[in-house]
Short mmCIF file of C-alpha atoms and ligand atoms in Angstrom, two decimals:
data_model
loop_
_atom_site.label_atom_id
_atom_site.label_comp_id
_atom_site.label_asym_id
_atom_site.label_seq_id
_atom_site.Cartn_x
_atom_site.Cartn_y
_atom_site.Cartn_z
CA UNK A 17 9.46 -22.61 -12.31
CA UNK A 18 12.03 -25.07 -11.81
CA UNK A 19 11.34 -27.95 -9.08
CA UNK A 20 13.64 -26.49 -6.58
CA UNK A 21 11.19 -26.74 -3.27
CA UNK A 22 14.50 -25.58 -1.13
CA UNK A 23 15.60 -22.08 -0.90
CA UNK A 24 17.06 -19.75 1.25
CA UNK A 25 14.83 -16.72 1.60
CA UNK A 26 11.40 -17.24 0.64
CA UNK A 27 9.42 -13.55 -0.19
CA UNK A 28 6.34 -13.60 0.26
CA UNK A 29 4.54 -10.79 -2.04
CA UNK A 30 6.17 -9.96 -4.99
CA UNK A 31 5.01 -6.65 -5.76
CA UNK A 32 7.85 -3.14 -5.78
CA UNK A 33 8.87 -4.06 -2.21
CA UNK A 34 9.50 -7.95 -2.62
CA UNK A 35 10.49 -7.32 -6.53
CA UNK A 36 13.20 -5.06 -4.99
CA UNK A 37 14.37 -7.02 -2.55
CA UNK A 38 14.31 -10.20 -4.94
CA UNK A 39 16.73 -8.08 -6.94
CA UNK A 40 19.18 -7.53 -3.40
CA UNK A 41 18.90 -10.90 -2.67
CA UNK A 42 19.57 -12.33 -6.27
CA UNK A 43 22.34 -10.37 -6.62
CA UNK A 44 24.15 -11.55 -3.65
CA UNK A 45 23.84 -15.18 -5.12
CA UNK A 46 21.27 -16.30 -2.75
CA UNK A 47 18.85 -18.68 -3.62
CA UNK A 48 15.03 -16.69 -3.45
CA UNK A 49 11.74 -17.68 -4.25
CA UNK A 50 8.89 -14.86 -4.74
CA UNK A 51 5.50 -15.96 -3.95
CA UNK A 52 2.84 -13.65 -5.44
CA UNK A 53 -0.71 -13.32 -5.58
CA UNK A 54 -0.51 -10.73 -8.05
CA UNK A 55 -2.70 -8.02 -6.83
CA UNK A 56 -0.92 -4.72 -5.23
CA UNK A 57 -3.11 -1.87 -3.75
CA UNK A 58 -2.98 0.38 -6.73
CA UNK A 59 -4.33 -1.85 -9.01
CA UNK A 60 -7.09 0.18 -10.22
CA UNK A 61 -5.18 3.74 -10.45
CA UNK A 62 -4.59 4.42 -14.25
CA UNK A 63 -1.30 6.36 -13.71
CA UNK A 64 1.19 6.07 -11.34
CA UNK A 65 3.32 9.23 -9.94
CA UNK A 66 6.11 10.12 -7.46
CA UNK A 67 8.56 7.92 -8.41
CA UNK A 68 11.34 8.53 -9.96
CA UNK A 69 12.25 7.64 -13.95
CA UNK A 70 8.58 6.09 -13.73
CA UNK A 71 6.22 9.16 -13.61
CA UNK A 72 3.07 9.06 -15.15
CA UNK A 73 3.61 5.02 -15.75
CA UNK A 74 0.52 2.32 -15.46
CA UNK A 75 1.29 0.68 -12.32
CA UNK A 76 1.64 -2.95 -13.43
CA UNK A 77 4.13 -1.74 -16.25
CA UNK A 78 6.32 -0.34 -13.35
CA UNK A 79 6.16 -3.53 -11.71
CA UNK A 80 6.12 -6.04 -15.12
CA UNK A 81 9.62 -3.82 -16.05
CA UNK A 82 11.16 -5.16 -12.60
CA UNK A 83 9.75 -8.87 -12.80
CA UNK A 84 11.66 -8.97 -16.54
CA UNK A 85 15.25 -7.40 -14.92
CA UNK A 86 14.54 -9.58 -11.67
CA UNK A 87 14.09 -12.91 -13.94
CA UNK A 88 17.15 -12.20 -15.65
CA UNK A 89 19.00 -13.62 -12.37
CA UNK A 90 19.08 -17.16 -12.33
CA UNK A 91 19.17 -17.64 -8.30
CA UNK A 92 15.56 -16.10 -8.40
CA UNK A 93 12.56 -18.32 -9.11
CA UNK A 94 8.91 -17.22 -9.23
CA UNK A 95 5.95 -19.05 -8.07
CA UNK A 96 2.54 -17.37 -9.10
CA UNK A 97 0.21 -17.77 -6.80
CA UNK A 98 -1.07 -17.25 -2.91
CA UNK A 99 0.93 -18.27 0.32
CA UNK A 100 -1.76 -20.00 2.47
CA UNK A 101 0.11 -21.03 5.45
CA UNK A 102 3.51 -20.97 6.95
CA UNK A 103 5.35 -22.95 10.44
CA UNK A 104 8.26 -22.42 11.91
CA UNK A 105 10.81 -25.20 11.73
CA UNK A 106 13.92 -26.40 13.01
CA UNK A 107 15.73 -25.74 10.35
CA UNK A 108 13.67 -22.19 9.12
CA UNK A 109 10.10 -22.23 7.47
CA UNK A 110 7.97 -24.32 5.76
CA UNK A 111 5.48 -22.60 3.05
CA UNK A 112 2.61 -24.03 1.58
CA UNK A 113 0.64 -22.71 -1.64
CA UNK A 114 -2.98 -22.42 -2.56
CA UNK A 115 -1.98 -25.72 -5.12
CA UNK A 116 -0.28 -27.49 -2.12
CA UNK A 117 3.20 -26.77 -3.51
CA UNK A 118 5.71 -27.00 -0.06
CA UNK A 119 8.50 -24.79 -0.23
CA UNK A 120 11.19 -24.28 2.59
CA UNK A 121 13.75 -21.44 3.41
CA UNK A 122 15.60 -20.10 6.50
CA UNK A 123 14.53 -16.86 6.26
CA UNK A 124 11.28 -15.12 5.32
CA UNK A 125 10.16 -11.59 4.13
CA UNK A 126 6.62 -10.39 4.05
CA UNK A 127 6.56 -8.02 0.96
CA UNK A 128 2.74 -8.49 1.39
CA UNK A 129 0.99 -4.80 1.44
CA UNK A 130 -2.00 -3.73 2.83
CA UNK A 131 -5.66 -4.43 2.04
CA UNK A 132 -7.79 -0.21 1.56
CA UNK A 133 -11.03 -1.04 3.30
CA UNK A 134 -13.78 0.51 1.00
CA UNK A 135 -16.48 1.79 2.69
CA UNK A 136 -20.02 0.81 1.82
CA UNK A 137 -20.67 4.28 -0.42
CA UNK A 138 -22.18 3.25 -3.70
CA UNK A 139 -19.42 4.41 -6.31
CA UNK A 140 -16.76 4.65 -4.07
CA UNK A 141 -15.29 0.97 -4.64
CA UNK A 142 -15.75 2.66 -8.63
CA UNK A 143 -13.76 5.83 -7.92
CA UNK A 144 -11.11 4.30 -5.94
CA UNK A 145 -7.13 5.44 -7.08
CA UNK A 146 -9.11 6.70 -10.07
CA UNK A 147 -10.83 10.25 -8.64
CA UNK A 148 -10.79 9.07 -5.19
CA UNK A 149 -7.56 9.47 -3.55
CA UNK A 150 -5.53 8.58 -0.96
CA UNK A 151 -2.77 10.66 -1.32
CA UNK A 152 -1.24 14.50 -2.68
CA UNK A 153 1.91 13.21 -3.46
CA UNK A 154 0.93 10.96 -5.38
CA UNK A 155 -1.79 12.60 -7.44
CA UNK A 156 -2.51 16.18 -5.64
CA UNK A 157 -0.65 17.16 -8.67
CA UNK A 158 -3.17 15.87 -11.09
CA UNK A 159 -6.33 17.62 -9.62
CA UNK A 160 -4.66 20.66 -8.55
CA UNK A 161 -7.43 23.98 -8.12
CA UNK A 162 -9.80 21.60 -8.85
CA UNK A 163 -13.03 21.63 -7.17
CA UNK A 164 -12.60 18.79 -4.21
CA UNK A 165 -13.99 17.17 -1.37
CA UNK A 166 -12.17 16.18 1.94
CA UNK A 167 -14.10 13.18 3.46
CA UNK A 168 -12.63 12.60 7.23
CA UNK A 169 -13.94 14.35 10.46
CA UNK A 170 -12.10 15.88 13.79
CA UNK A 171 -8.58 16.40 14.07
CA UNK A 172 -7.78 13.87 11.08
CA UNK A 173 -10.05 16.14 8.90
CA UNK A 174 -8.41 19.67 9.68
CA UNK A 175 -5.14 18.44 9.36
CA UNK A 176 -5.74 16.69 5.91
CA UNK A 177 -7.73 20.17 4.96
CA UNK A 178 -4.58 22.17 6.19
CA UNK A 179 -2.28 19.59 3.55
CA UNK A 180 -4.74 19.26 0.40
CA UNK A 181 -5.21 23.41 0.42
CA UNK A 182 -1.75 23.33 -0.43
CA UNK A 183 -2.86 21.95 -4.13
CA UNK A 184 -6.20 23.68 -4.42
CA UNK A 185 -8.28 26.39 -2.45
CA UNK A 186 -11.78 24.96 -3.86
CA UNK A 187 -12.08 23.25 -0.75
CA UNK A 188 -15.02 21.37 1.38
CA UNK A 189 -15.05 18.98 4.08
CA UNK A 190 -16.99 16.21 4.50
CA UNK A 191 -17.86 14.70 7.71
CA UNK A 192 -20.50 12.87 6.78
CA UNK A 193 -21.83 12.85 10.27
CA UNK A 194 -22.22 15.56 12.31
CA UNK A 195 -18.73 17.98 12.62
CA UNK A 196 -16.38 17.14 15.39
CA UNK A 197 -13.96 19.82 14.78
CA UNK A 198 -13.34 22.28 17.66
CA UNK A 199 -14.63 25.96 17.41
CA UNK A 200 -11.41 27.50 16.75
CA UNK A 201 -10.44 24.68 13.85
CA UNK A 202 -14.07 25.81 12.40
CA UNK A 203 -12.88 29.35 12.95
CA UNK A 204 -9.68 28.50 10.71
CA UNK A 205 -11.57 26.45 8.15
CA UNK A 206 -14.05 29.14 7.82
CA UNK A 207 -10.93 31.78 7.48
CA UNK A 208 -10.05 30.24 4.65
CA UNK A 209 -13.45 29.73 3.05
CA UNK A 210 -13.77 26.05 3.23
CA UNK A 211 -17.51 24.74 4.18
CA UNK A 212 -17.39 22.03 6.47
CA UNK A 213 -20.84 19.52 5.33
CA UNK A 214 -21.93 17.07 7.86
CA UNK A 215 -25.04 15.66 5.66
CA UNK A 216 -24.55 11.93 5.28
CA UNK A 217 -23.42 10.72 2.05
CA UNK A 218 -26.04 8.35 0.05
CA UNK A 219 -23.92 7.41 -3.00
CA UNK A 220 -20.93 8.90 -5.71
CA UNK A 221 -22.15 9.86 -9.29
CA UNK A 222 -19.25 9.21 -11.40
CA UNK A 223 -18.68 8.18 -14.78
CA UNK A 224 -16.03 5.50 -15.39
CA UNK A 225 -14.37 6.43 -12.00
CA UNK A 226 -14.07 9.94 -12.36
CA UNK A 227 -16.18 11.35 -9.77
CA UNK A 228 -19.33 14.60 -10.49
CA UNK A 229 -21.31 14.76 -7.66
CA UNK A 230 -21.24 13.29 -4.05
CA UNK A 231 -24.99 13.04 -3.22
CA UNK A 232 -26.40 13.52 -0.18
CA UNK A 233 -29.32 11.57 2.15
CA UNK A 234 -30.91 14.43 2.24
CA UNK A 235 -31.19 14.53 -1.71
CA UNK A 236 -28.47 17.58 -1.93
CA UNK A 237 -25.41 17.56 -4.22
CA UNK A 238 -21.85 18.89 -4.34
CA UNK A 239 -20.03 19.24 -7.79
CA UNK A 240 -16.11 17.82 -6.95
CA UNK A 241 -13.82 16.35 -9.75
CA UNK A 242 -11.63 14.70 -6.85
CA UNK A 243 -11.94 13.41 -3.26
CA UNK A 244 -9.42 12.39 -0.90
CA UNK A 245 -10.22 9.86 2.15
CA UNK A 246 -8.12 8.40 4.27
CA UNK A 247 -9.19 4.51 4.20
CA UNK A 248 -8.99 2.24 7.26
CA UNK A 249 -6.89 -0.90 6.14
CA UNK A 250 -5.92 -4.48 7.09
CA UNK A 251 -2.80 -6.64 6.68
CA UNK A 252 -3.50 -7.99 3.19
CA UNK A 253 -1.53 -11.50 4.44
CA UNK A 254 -2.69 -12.92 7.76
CA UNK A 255 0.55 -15.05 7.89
CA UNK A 256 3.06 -12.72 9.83
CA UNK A 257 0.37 -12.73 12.42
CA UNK A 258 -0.19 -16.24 12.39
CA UNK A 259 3.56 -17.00 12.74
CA UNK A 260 3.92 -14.31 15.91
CA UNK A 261 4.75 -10.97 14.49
CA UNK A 262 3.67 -8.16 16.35
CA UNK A 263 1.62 -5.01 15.04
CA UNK A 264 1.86 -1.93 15.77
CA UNK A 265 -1.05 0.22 17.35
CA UNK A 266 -2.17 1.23 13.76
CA UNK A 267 -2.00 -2.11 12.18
CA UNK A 268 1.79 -2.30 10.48
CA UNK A 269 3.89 -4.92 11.35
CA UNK A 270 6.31 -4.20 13.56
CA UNK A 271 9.74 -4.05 12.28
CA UNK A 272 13.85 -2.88 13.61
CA UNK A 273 16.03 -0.55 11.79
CA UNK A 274 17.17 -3.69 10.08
CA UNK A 275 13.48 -4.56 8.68
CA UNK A 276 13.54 -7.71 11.01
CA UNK A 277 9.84 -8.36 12.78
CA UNK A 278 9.93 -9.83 16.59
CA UNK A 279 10.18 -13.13 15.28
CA UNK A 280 13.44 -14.49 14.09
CA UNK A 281 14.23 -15.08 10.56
CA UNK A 282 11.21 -13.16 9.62
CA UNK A 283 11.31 -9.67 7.69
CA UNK A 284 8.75 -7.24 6.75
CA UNK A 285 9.04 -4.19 4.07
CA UNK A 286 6.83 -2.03 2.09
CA UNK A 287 3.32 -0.80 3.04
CA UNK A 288 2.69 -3.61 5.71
CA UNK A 289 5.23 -2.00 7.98
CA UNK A 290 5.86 1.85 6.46
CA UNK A 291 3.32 4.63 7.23
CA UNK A 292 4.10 6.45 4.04
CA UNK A 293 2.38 4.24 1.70
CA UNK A 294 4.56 4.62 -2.03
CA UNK A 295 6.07 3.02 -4.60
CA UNK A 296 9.29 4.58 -4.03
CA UNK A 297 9.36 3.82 -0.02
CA UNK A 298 8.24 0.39 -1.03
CA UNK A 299 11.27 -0.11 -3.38
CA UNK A 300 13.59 1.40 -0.82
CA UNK A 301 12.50 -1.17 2.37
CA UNK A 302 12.47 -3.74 -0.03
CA UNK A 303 16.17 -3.47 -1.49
CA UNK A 304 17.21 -2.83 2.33
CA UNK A 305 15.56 -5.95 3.61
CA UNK A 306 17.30 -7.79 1.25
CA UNK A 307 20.93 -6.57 2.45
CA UNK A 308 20.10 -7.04 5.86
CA UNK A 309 18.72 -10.70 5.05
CA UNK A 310 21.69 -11.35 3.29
CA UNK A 311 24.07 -9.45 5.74
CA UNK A 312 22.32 -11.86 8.74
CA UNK A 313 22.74 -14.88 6.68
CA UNK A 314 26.41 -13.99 5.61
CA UNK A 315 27.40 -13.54 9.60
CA UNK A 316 25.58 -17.54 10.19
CA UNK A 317 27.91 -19.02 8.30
CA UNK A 318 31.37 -17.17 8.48
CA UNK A 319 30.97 -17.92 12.14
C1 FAD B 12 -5.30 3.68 -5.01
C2 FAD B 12 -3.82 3.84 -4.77
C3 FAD B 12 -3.07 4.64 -5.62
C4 FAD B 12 -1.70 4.81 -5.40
N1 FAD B 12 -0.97 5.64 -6.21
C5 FAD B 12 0.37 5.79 -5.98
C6 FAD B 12 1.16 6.63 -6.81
O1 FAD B 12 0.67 7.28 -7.76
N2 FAD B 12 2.48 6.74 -6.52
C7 FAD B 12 3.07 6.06 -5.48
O2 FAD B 12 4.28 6.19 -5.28
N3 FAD B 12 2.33 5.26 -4.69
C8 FAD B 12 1.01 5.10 -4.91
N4 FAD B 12 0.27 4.28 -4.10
C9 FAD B 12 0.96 3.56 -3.01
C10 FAD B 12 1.66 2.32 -3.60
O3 FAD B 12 0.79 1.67 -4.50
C11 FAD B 12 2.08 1.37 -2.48
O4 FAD B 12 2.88 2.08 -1.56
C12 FAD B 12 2.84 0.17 -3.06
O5 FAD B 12 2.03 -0.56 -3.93
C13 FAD B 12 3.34 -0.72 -1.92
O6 FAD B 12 4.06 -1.78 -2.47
P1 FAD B 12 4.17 -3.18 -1.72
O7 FAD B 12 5.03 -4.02 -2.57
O8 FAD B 12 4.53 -2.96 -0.30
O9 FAD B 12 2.64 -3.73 -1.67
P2 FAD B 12 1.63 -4.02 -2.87
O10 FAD B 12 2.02 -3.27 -4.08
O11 FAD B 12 0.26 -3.79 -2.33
O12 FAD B 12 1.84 -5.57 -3.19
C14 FAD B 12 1.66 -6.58 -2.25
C15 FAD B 12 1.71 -7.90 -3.03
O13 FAD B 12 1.71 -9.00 -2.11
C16 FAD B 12 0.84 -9.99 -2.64
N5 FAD B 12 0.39 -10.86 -1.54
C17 FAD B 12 -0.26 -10.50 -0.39
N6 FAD B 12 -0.50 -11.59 0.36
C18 FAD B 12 0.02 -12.66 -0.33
C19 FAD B 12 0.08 -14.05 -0.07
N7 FAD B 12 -0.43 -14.60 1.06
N8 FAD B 12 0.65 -14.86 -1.00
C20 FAD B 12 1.17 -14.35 -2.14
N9 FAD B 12 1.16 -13.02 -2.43
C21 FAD B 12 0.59 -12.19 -1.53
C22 FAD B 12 -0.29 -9.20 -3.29
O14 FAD B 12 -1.05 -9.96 -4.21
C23 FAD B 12 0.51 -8.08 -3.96
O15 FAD B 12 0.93 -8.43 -5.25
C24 FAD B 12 -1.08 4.12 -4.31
C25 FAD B 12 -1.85 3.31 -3.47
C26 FAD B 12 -3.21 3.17 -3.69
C27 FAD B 12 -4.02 2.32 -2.76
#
C-alpha cells in the first residue's frame, strides 16, 4: 500500500461484506482503507452455495474475484493484516495495526464476522463446513435423503428437525444429554419416524472431514454422512465493543435501518449484525453500508 495513513472511512474486515462495501465506497470517490485479517468463517467449507453467479465456487475464489475488481479503484487501499485497537477522536478514529501502522478516518465500518465456537467433540473442529453444517440453504442441497444427524435439544432441536426434514426424511436427533422436548413434540418426531438419541457423544469418525459415524460414551454408533448444529458464536473483533457499540441479546451488534451502531460514525454489516448468516446477505449489508456512509458523509459537508 501506498503511505496514505489518512482516509475517510476505514473498514475494518475485508471479507464479502467489507469487500462490498469497499466497492460502494470506492465508487463514490471516497478515500477507504480495508483492514483484513484474512480469515472469514467459511474458511474450511470446500464449496460455497446460495449465491448467485457463484454457486458451487471455493469460498476464497469468491472473495479473491472481488479483492481484484475492488483494487481496480484507485481511492481504495488495502492493508493486510489485524486491527488491534481503535479511539475515538475529535476529528473521527484513530486505528492501530498488529505492526503499529496508525491510520485515521471519520467514519468506521465493522465488516468483521463472527467467530463458530467449536465444541470440544473430537472430529468436530475436522468436520466443520465440510460434513458438519450450519445451514440447509447453504448445503441442505448437497446431502439431500442422506442419512443425517440433528445435534441441538428442546425447542431449538424440533424446530431445526421440522426445517432439515424438508431435505431428507433419514432423520435423528441428537441431544446429547438427556431429551428436553415436550411429549407432544416427541409425539410429532416419533410421527414422522425420527429417533430422538440422548446418549452423550464421545467423538466423530470421519475421514478427511466427511463424517461416518458419531460415536457414543456408551460405545454405540450411528451411521450419518451429514450433521447439522447450530454453533454458539462470538464477535470475531472485540473493537466495536471496546469503542461502545451495543449488542444485541444474541450477540450481533446492534445496528439502524441505515447499518449505523449506537455510536456515531461507526457502522456494522455482515454476519456481526445479520441473523441470517450468508454470503449473499453479507454482500447486500455491505454495499448498503457503504451508501449510507457515503450518503452521511455527503450531507456533512453540503451543509
Ligand atoms: C462453515 C460455514 C459454511 C458456510 N457456507 C456458506 C455457503 O455455502 N453459502 C453462503 O451463502 N454462506 C455460507 N456461510 C456463511 C458465510 O460464510 C458468511 O455469512 C459470510 O462469510 C459473512 O461474511 P462477512 O464478510 O460478514 O464475515 P467473514 O466472511 O467471516 O469475514 C470477516 C473478516 O473480518 C476479518 N477480521 C475480523 N476481525 C478483524 C480485525 N480486528 N482486523 C482485521 N480483520 C478482521 C476476518 O479475518 C475476516 O476476513 C457459511 C458459514 C460457515 C461458518
Amino acid at each position: 500500500m501506498k503511505d496514505q495513513k489518512h482516509f475517510e472511512v476505514i473498514i475494518i474486515g475485508g471479507s464479502y461484506s467489507g469487500l462490498s462495501a469497499a466497492m460502494s465506497l470506492g465508487r463514490s470517490l471516497r478515500q477507504v482503507l480495508v483492514i483484513d485479517s484474512g480469515l472469514p468463517c467459511n474458511r474450511q467449507t470446500p464449496h460455497s452455495h446460495n449465491f448467485i453467479t457463484h454457486d458451487g465456487e471455493v469460498p476464497a475464489v469468491i472473495s479473491a474475484k472481488a479483492k481484484i475488481q475492488v483494487d481496480l479503484y484507485d481511492t481504495v487501499q488495502f492493508y493486510n493484516g489485524l486491527a488491534i485497537s481503535a479511539i475515538k477522536t475529535e476529528s473521527g478514529f484513530e486505528v492501530n495495526t498488529e505492526s503499529r501502522f496508525l491510520f485515521t478516518a471519520k467514519k468506521i465500518l465493522f465488516a468483521t464476522g463472527v467467530r463458530d465456537l467449536i465444541p470440544n467433540i473430537p472430529g468436530f473442529a475436522e468436520c466443520w463446513g465440510i460434513s458438519v453444517l450450519h445451514c440447509p440453504y447453504c448445503h441442505g442441497y448437497e446431502v439431500k435423503a442422506e442419512k443425517t444427524a440433528i445435534i441441538a435439544n428442546g425447542e431449538i432441536g424440533f424446530e431445526f428437525v421440522k426445517m432439515i426434514s424438508n431435505w431428507t426424511k433419514e432423520l435423528k436427533l441428537v441431544t446429547n444429554e438427556k431429551s428436553t422436548l415436550t411429549s407432544e413434540q416427541t409425539k410429532i418426531l416419533q410421527k414422522h419416524n425420527i429417533e430422538i438419541v440422548g446418549d452423550e457423544i464421545d467423538s466423530f469418525f470421519h475421514e478427511n472431514g466427511k463424517i461416518q459415524n458419531i460415536i457414543f460414551k456408551n460405545k454405540s454408533k450411528i451411521e450419518v454422512k451429514a450433521i447439522y448444529a447450530r454453533l454458539p458464536f462470538e464477535q470475531h473483533c472485540p473493537l466495536p465493543e471496546a469503542l461502545g457499540c451495543e449488542l444485541t441479546e444474541t450477540g450481533l451488534i446492534k445496528v439502524d435501518m441505515m447499518q449505523k451502531t449506537n455510536i456515531d460514525g461507526i457502522y456494522a454489516s455482515g454476519d456481526n449484525s445479520i441473523q441470517a448468516r450468508s454470503v449473499a446477505m453479507a454482500v447486500s449489508s455491505g454495499s448498503f453500508a457503504g451508501a449510507s456512509i457515503n450518503k452521511t458523509l455527503i450531507d456533512e459537508s453540503f451543509a
